[in-house]
Amino acid sequence: MSKTPKADELSKIDYMPPKSGWMDTPVEFKQGFWCYGSKAKSLETVGFPNPRQWSPADEDWKLPENWQEIVLKGFKERLDKYRSFKVFMDICVRCGACADKCHFFIGSGDPKNMPVLRAELLRSVYRGNFTKAGKILGKLAGARELTYPVLKEWWYYFFQCTECRRCSVFCPYGIDTAEITMMARELLNLLGLNTDWISGPAANCYMKGNHLGLEPHAITGNIEYMLDDIESITGIRIKPTFNRKGAEILFVVPSGDLFADPGTYTTMGELMLFHELGLDYTWSTYASEGGNFGFFTSNEMAKRLNSKIYAEAKRLGVKWIIGGECGHMWRVLHQYMDTWNGPADFLEAPKSPITGTVFENAKSTKMVHIAEFTADLIRHGKLKLDPRRNDHLKVTFHDSCNTSRGMGILEEPRYIIKNVCSHFYEMDENTIREKTFCCGSGSGLNASENIELRMRGGLPRANAVKDVVEKYGVNMLANICAIDRAALPPLMDYWVPGVGVTGVHELVANALVMKGEKERTTNLRGEPLPGVVETREERRKREDRRKEVGRRRKREEG
Amino acid sequence: MKLYNLLSEKKSAILNRWYDAVLDTYPSDTSGFLKGQKNPFLNPVGSTIFQGIENLFEELLYEKNPHSPPHPPLTQGGQERGKGGMGGLSGERASLFLDNIIRIRAVQEFTPSRSIVFILLLKNAIREELKNELVERQLLEELLFFESKIDDMALLSFDIYMKCREKLYELKVNELRRLTFGRLQKADRIDKQENDLKSNNNEALERKEVNK
């Protein structure tokens, strides 16, 4: 990053040394860049240490007296347990290749958002306590003590990393910076220092099977509403099953897709697709979460939450599992599940009952991403599709960090979109596929109180969207991740107003010609299909339906 | 018009000074990256600022010249944003160019005043670049006039900055509202379910199908 200053820059040099170097500059907690602290109740639910009422803005975080000892002991345990962690602490040569690859650094300009410096926050303490050079030479060897301000700095910056791993793609040593963040968060969790947005959902999932804490009747109730809507659009009444023993396939989605638009349209799409195929599958109201906020807490917590899906698969006696459109769910599945809870040898290697394709890549985890499943269906000509129904859309695709970098799902969603839409445009090559930019809200950062952080973290992504909007008139941003579907709408609203957000299976279902369907006049969102001129009668019906939904919601609101 | 010709002649030198001054509002580790990386996709902040100040500078020059042809139509998105009713300036165009930069600075580590200071930094850039010419050619009057245009832009910047911040609050409120609504919905459904269960039980009791 260094460069030779120009003559006039030299003349402006201030010969006073900076007031303090990065190590000695204590972190300042700025409103909008941090999330609220974890609640005592959430920590108690999962048996985590130090449950108490606290706020990150308080001077006193109410830590146990021997907090340093706890952290350093935890640090040592992890260095011994995870060889990768030890290597990542030692191996970095500070070449700076990662420095300008982080969306938070690009958007914020805060040097401590450079992945190398963020990791250095941890490494400096590592050197000071676990290396000879650091113990003897101290600051000269880049070492420092673990003090209260250092701990606060950890908390502030390790919850400003979305574990997206874009920086790792450029690291010559392949250091997985996300794993450094994970370790830092594990250490913070030893003191009860999590965010409410992460520990709340993790506790919900532990108790009720999903992040939102939806109980079985709420899940079936939400899906019933979707079925009503599907019926009024297609004339077909779908009857999915719940917790059905002996089904061939268990279907697990991120619970956000059961709850909030536009994710619910994705779920409607999946319901319609499976109905059309006559798939022998079931939903579970217990393993009702594909995502895993334990993954943003600690390895142990992630393992506990992941195990529920497999316990349920065993209980129901299914043969294999399909997972919905989710992001980090797939990094968990692809890279960690097998070590934690695998191999799932009570299940069978996933084989599509429609095409006969065996998903070799999922032989051990027995779980297939729905994008893989659907792409295979289209490849074998098993779906009747009418892409013209999506003709009003100019679509671009945002690769989710975890599905692209975490398991290499690059082609499948594109293949599907190109088959169900007529207008598809790629964003700049530096911002897609394995080089994709994060939505800015991953790894449990999609709270409301840190909206400034999310907006600046999402700037590089939004900037690339803006380009295709100006060049091609793109109006829809497709993705295969529930956090994207929650985080991208406000991001677009701030940076590129007018761009919608959709899951891929919403597009599929709109194009899907179902057996026995009535002539469709609207898409899943209730908007008129392109080329359809509504009669006065139809318009009245549509508005009545909308009013009815409004009334229904109002009634429920009480 | 002497000053205007001079400004056009020295446009690139002034812009470079202005650009450097704006980037110096970032930490030194960062400004190197912002200046160095030319790919707009890898450096949206630097490239937006550079493009933005160039457009603003041209806009300032354009306004004075009575022989200027009519403005070309705006091609960038968001035309409807910020139709400020500026006295001498075409508020719409200036707003759009300012908006691109301020929208970014409104979510960065700046206080409100530091967020919009970049527009005032143009004054310094011009004074420094044209130090000798301004005295030799007696351009004070023209300079004062030009600088008042910059002040106009600074005022416009306040409006835009507030709009960006208000948008952020709106996003926050919308998310909270959605969340709260969802929770109410859920709570109500649980309540209803329990009531249903209770009344079913009561009915069953009344029909003496079950014992208490």
PDB file of C-alpha atoms in Angstrom, chain A residues 8-135:
ATOM      1  CA  ASP A   8       3.602  18.928  -3.076  1.00  0.00           C
ATOM      2  CA  GLU A   9       2.484  16.133  -0.793  1.00  0.00           C
ATOM      3  CA  LEU A  10       5.924  16.105   0.832  1.00  0.00           C
ATOM      4  CA  SER A  11       5.723  19.820   1.449  1.00  0.00           C
ATOM      5  CA  LYS A  12       2.510  19.214   3.408  1.00  0.00           C
ATOM      6  CA  ILE A  13       3.987  16.565   5.647  1.00  0.00           C
ATOM      7  CA  ASP A  14       3.306  17.062   9.273  1.00  0.00           C
ATOM      8  CA  TYR A  15       6.553  16.209  11.040  1.00  0.00           C
ATOM      9  CA  MET A  16       4.835  15.418  14.294  1.00  0.00           C
ATOM     10  CA  PRO A  17       4.414  11.706  14.743  1.00  0.00           C
ATOM     11  CA  PRO A  18       0.797  10.549  14.837  1.00  0.00           C
ATOM     12  CA  LYS A  19      -0.756  10.813  18.263  1.00  0.00           C
ATOM     13  CA  SER A  20      -0.865   7.053  18.608  1.00  0.00           C
ATOM     14  CA  GLY A  21      -0.323   3.972  16.455  1.00  0.00           C
ATOM     15  CA  TRP A  22      -3.150   1.555  15.677  1.00  0.00           C
ATOM     16  CA  MET A  23      -2.312  -0.607  18.643  1.00  0.00           C
ATOM     17  CA  ASP A  24      -2.715   2.214  21.078  1.00  0.00           C
ATOM     18  CA  THR A  25      -5.705   3.921  19.535  1.00  0.00           C
ATOM     19  CA  PRO A  26      -8.683   2.731  21.547  1.00  0.00           C
ATOM     20  CA  VAL A  27     -11.811   1.930  19.620  1.00  0.00           C
ATOM     21  CA  GLU A  28     -14.609   4.454  19.585  1.00  0.00           C
ATOM     22  CA  PHE A  29     -18.084   2.911  19.490  1.00  0.00           C
ATOM     23  CA  LYS A  30     -20.025   4.820  16.873  1.00  0.00           C
ATOM     24  CA  GLN A  31     -23.778   4.585  16.674  1.00  0.00           C
ATOM     25  CA  GLY A  32     -24.929   2.653  13.632  1.00  0.00           C
ATOM     26  CA  PHE A  33     -21.894   0.398  13.410  1.00  0.00           C
ATOM     27  CA  TRP A  34     -22.563  -2.124  16.165  1.00  0.00           C
ATOM     28  CA  CYS A  35     -25.367  -4.425  17.203  1.00  0.00           C
ATOM     29  CA  TYR A  36     -27.066  -4.613  20.592  1.00  0.00           C
ATOM     30  CA  GLY A  37     -25.542  -7.010  23.107  1.00  0.00           C
ATOM     31  CA  SER A  38     -26.867 -10.498  23.743  1.00  0.00           C
ATOM     32  CA  LYS A  39     -29.697 -10.852  26.245  1.00  0.00           C
ATOM     33  CA  ALA A  40     -29.216 -12.871  29.409  1.00  0.00           C
ATOM     34  CA  LYS A  41     -32.172 -15.071  28.531  1.00  0.00           C
ATOM     35  CA  SER A  42     -30.706 -16.156  25.208  1.00  0.00           C
ATOM     36  CA  LEU A  43     -27.386 -17.113  26.765  1.00  0.00           C
ATOM     37  CA  GLU A  44     -29.106 -19.010  29.564  1.00  0.00           C
ATOM     38  CA  THR A  45     -31.158 -20.972  27.057  1.00  0.00           C
ATOM     39  CA  VAL A  46     -28.057 -22.444  25.446  1.00  0.00           C
ATOM     40  CA  GLY A  47     -26.050 -22.643  28.669  1.00  0.00           C
ATOM     41  CA  PHE A  48     -23.500 -20.017  27.692  1.00  0.00           C
ATOM     42  CA  PRO A  49     -21.374 -18.236  30.302  1.00  0.00           C
ATOM     43  CA  ASN A  50     -21.950 -14.839  31.907  1.00  0.00           C
ATOM     44  CA  PRO A  51     -25.626 -14.204  31.140  1.00  0.00           C
ATOM     45  CA  ARG A  52     -26.482 -10.657  32.281  1.00  0.00           C
ATOM     46  CA  GLN A  53     -28.053  -7.410  31.213  1.00  0.00           C
ATOM     47  CA  TRP A  54     -25.398  -5.325  29.436  1.00  0.00           C
ATOM     48  CA  SER A  55     -24.909  -2.848  26.633  1.00  0.00           C
ATOM     49  CA  PRO A  56     -21.869  -2.514  24.387  1.00  0.00           C
ATOM     50  CA  ALA A  57     -22.153   1.249  24.874  1.00  0.00           C
ATOM     51  CA  ASP A  58     -21.564   0.896  28.632  1.00  0.00           C
ATOM     52  CA  GLU A  59     -18.132   1.433  30.060  1.00  0.00           C
ATOM     53  CA  ASP A  60     -18.498  -1.668  32.214  1.00  0.00           C
ATOM     54  CA  TRP A  61     -19.342  -4.854  30.372  1.00  0.00           C
ATOM     55  CA  LYS A  62     -19.845  -6.779  33.616  1.00  0.00           C
ATOM     56  CA  LEU A  63     -17.166  -9.352  32.956  1.00  0.00           C
ATOM     57  CA  PRO A  64     -15.983 -11.961  35.415  1.00  0.00           C
ATOM     58  CA  GLU A  65     -12.922 -10.811  37.363  1.00  0.00           C
ATOM     59  CA  ASN A  66     -10.597 -13.326  35.751  1.00  0.00           C
ATOM     60  CA  TRP A  67     -11.754 -12.563  32.206  1.00  0.00           C
ATOM     61  CA  GLN A  68      -8.216 -12.319  30.835  1.00  0.00           C
ATOM     62  CA  GLU A  69      -7.385 -15.737  32.176  1.00  0.00           C
ATOM     63  CA  ILE A  70     -10.560 -17.152  30.614  1.00  0.00           C
ATOM     64  CA  VAL A  71      -9.796 -15.708  27.193  1.00  0.00           C
ATOM     65  CA  LEU A  72      -6.143 -16.730  27.171  1.00  0.00           C
ATOM     66  CA  LYS A  73      -6.999 -20.234  28.318  1.00  0.00           C
ATOM     67  CA  GLY A  74      -9.604 -20.453  25.569  1.00  0.00           C
ATOM     68  CA  PHE A  75      -7.072 -19.094  23.083  1.00  0.00           C
ATOM     69  CA  LYS A  76      -4.553 -21.779  24.036  1.00  0.00           C
ATOM     70  CA  GLU A  77      -7.136 -24.554  23.833  1.00  0.00           C
ATOM     71  CA  ARG A  78      -8.098 -23.493  20.331  1.00  0.00           C
ATOM     72  CA  LEU A  79      -4.502 -23.185  19.165  1.00  0.00           C
ATOM     73  CA  ASP A  80      -3.916 -26.744  20.330  1.00  0.00           C
ATOM     74  CA  LYS A  81      -7.167 -28.067  18.947  1.00  0.00           C
ATOM     75  CA  TYR A  82      -7.266 -26.418  15.518  1.00  0.00           C
ATOM     76  CA  ARG A  83      -4.054 -26.635  13.576  1.00  0.00           C
ATOM     77  CA  SER A  84      -5.459 -24.273  10.953  1.00  0.00           C
ATOM     78  CA  PHE A  85      -5.916 -21.571  13.592  1.00  0.00           C
ATOM     79  CA  LYS A  86      -2.325 -21.913  14.740  1.00  0.00           C
ATOM     80  CA  VAL A  87      -1.090 -21.732  11.150  1.00  0.00           C
ATOM     81  CA  PHE A  88      -3.217 -18.691  10.393  1.00  0.00           C
ATOM     82  CA  MET A  89      -1.817 -16.934  13.453  1.00  0.00           C
ATOM     83  CA  ASP A  90       1.784 -17.611  12.413  1.00  0.00           C
ATOM     84  CA  ILE A  91       1.868 -17.581   8.672  1.00  0.00           C
ATOM     85  CA  CYS A  92       0.677 -14.137   7.559  1.00  0.00           C
ATOM     86  CA  VAL A  93       3.517 -12.097   6.037  1.00  0.00           C
ATOM     87  CA  ARG A  94       1.409  -8.938   5.907  1.00  0.00           C
ATOM     88  CA  CYS A  95       1.757  -8.641   2.143  1.00  0.00           C
ATOM     89  CA  GLY A  96      -1.466  -6.657   1.986  1.00  0.00           C
ATOM     90  CA  ALA A  97      -3.057  -8.684  -0.834  1.00  0.00           C
ATOM     91  CA  CYS A  98      -6.231  -8.945   1.229  1.00  0.00           C
ATOM     92  CA  ALA A  99      -6.231  -5.347   2.417  1.00  0.00           C
ATOM     93  CA  ASP A 100      -8.384  -3.811  -0.282  1.00  0.00           C
ATOM     94  CA  LYS A 101     -10.579  -6.863  -0.944  1.00  0.00           C
ATOM     95  CA  CYS A 102     -12.948  -6.455   1.988  1.00  0.00           C
ATOM     96  CA  HIS A 103     -16.286  -4.823   1.228  1.00  0.00           C
ATOM     97  CA  PHE A 104     -16.236  -3.164   4.644  1.00  0.00           C
ATOM     98  CA  PHE A 105     -12.866  -1.578   4.008  1.00  0.00           C
ATOM     99  CA  ILE A 106     -13.827  -0.534   0.489  1.00  0.00           C
ATOM    100  CA  GLY A 107     -17.031   1.015   1.731  1.00  0.00           C
ATOM    101  CA  SER A 108     -15.804   2.509   4.989  1.00  0.00           C
ATOM    102  CA  GLY A 109     -12.169   3.428   4.483  1.00  0.00           C
ATOM    103  CA  ASP A 110     -11.558   2.363   8.084  1.00  0.00           C
ATOM    104  CA  PRO A 111      -8.082   0.734   8.091  1.00  0.00           C
ATOM    105  CA  LYS A 112      -9.122  -1.667  10.846  1.00  0.00           C
ATOM    106  CA  ASN A 113     -11.559  -3.152   8.340  1.00  0.00           C
ATOM    107  CA  MET A 114      -8.625  -4.384   6.257  1.00  0.00           C
ATOM    108  CA  PRO A 115      -8.681  -8.154   6.789  1.00  0.00           C
ATOM    109  CA  VAL A 116      -4.974  -8.151   7.600  1.00  0.00           C
ATOM    110  CA  LEU A 117      -5.374  -5.526  10.291  1.00  0.00           C
ATOM    111  CA  ARG A 118      -8.555  -7.049  11.662  1.00  0.00           C
ATOM    112  CA  ALA A 119      -6.694 -10.334  12.048  1.00  0.00           C
ATOM    113  CA  GLU A 120      -3.771  -8.448  13.534  1.00  0.00           C
ATOM    114  CA  LEU A 121      -6.035  -7.435  16.417  1.00  0.00           C
ATOM    115  CA  LEU A 122      -6.002 -11.087  17.407  1.00  0.00           C
ATOM    116  CA  ARG A 123      -2.473 -11.909  16.253  1.00  0.00           C
ATOM    117  CA  SER A 124      -0.943  -9.179  18.390  1.00  0.00           C
ATOM    118  CA  VAL A 125      -2.378 -10.811  21.504  1.00  0.00           C
ATOM    119  CA  TYR A 126      -1.310 -14.216  20.193  1.00  0.00           C
ATOM    120  CA  ARG A 127       2.274 -12.996  19.826  1.00  0.00           C
ATOM    121  CA  GLY A 128       2.274 -11.333  23.209  1.00  0.00           C
ATOM    122  CA  ASN A 129       1.147 -14.461  24.999  1.00  0.00           C
ATOM    123  CA  PHE A 130       2.102 -17.498  22.964  1.00  0.00           C
ATOM    124  CA  THR A 131       5.328 -16.693  21.078  1.00  0.00           C
ATOM    125  CA  LYS A 132       8.811 -16.291  22.482  1.00  0.00           C
ATOM    126  CA  ALA A 133       9.658 -13.314  20.274  1.00  0.00           C
ATOM    127  CA  GLY A 134       6.502 -11.547  21.324  1.00  0.00           C
ATOM    128  CA  LYS A 135       7.042 -12.243  24.999  1.00  0.00           C
TER     129      LYS A 135
END
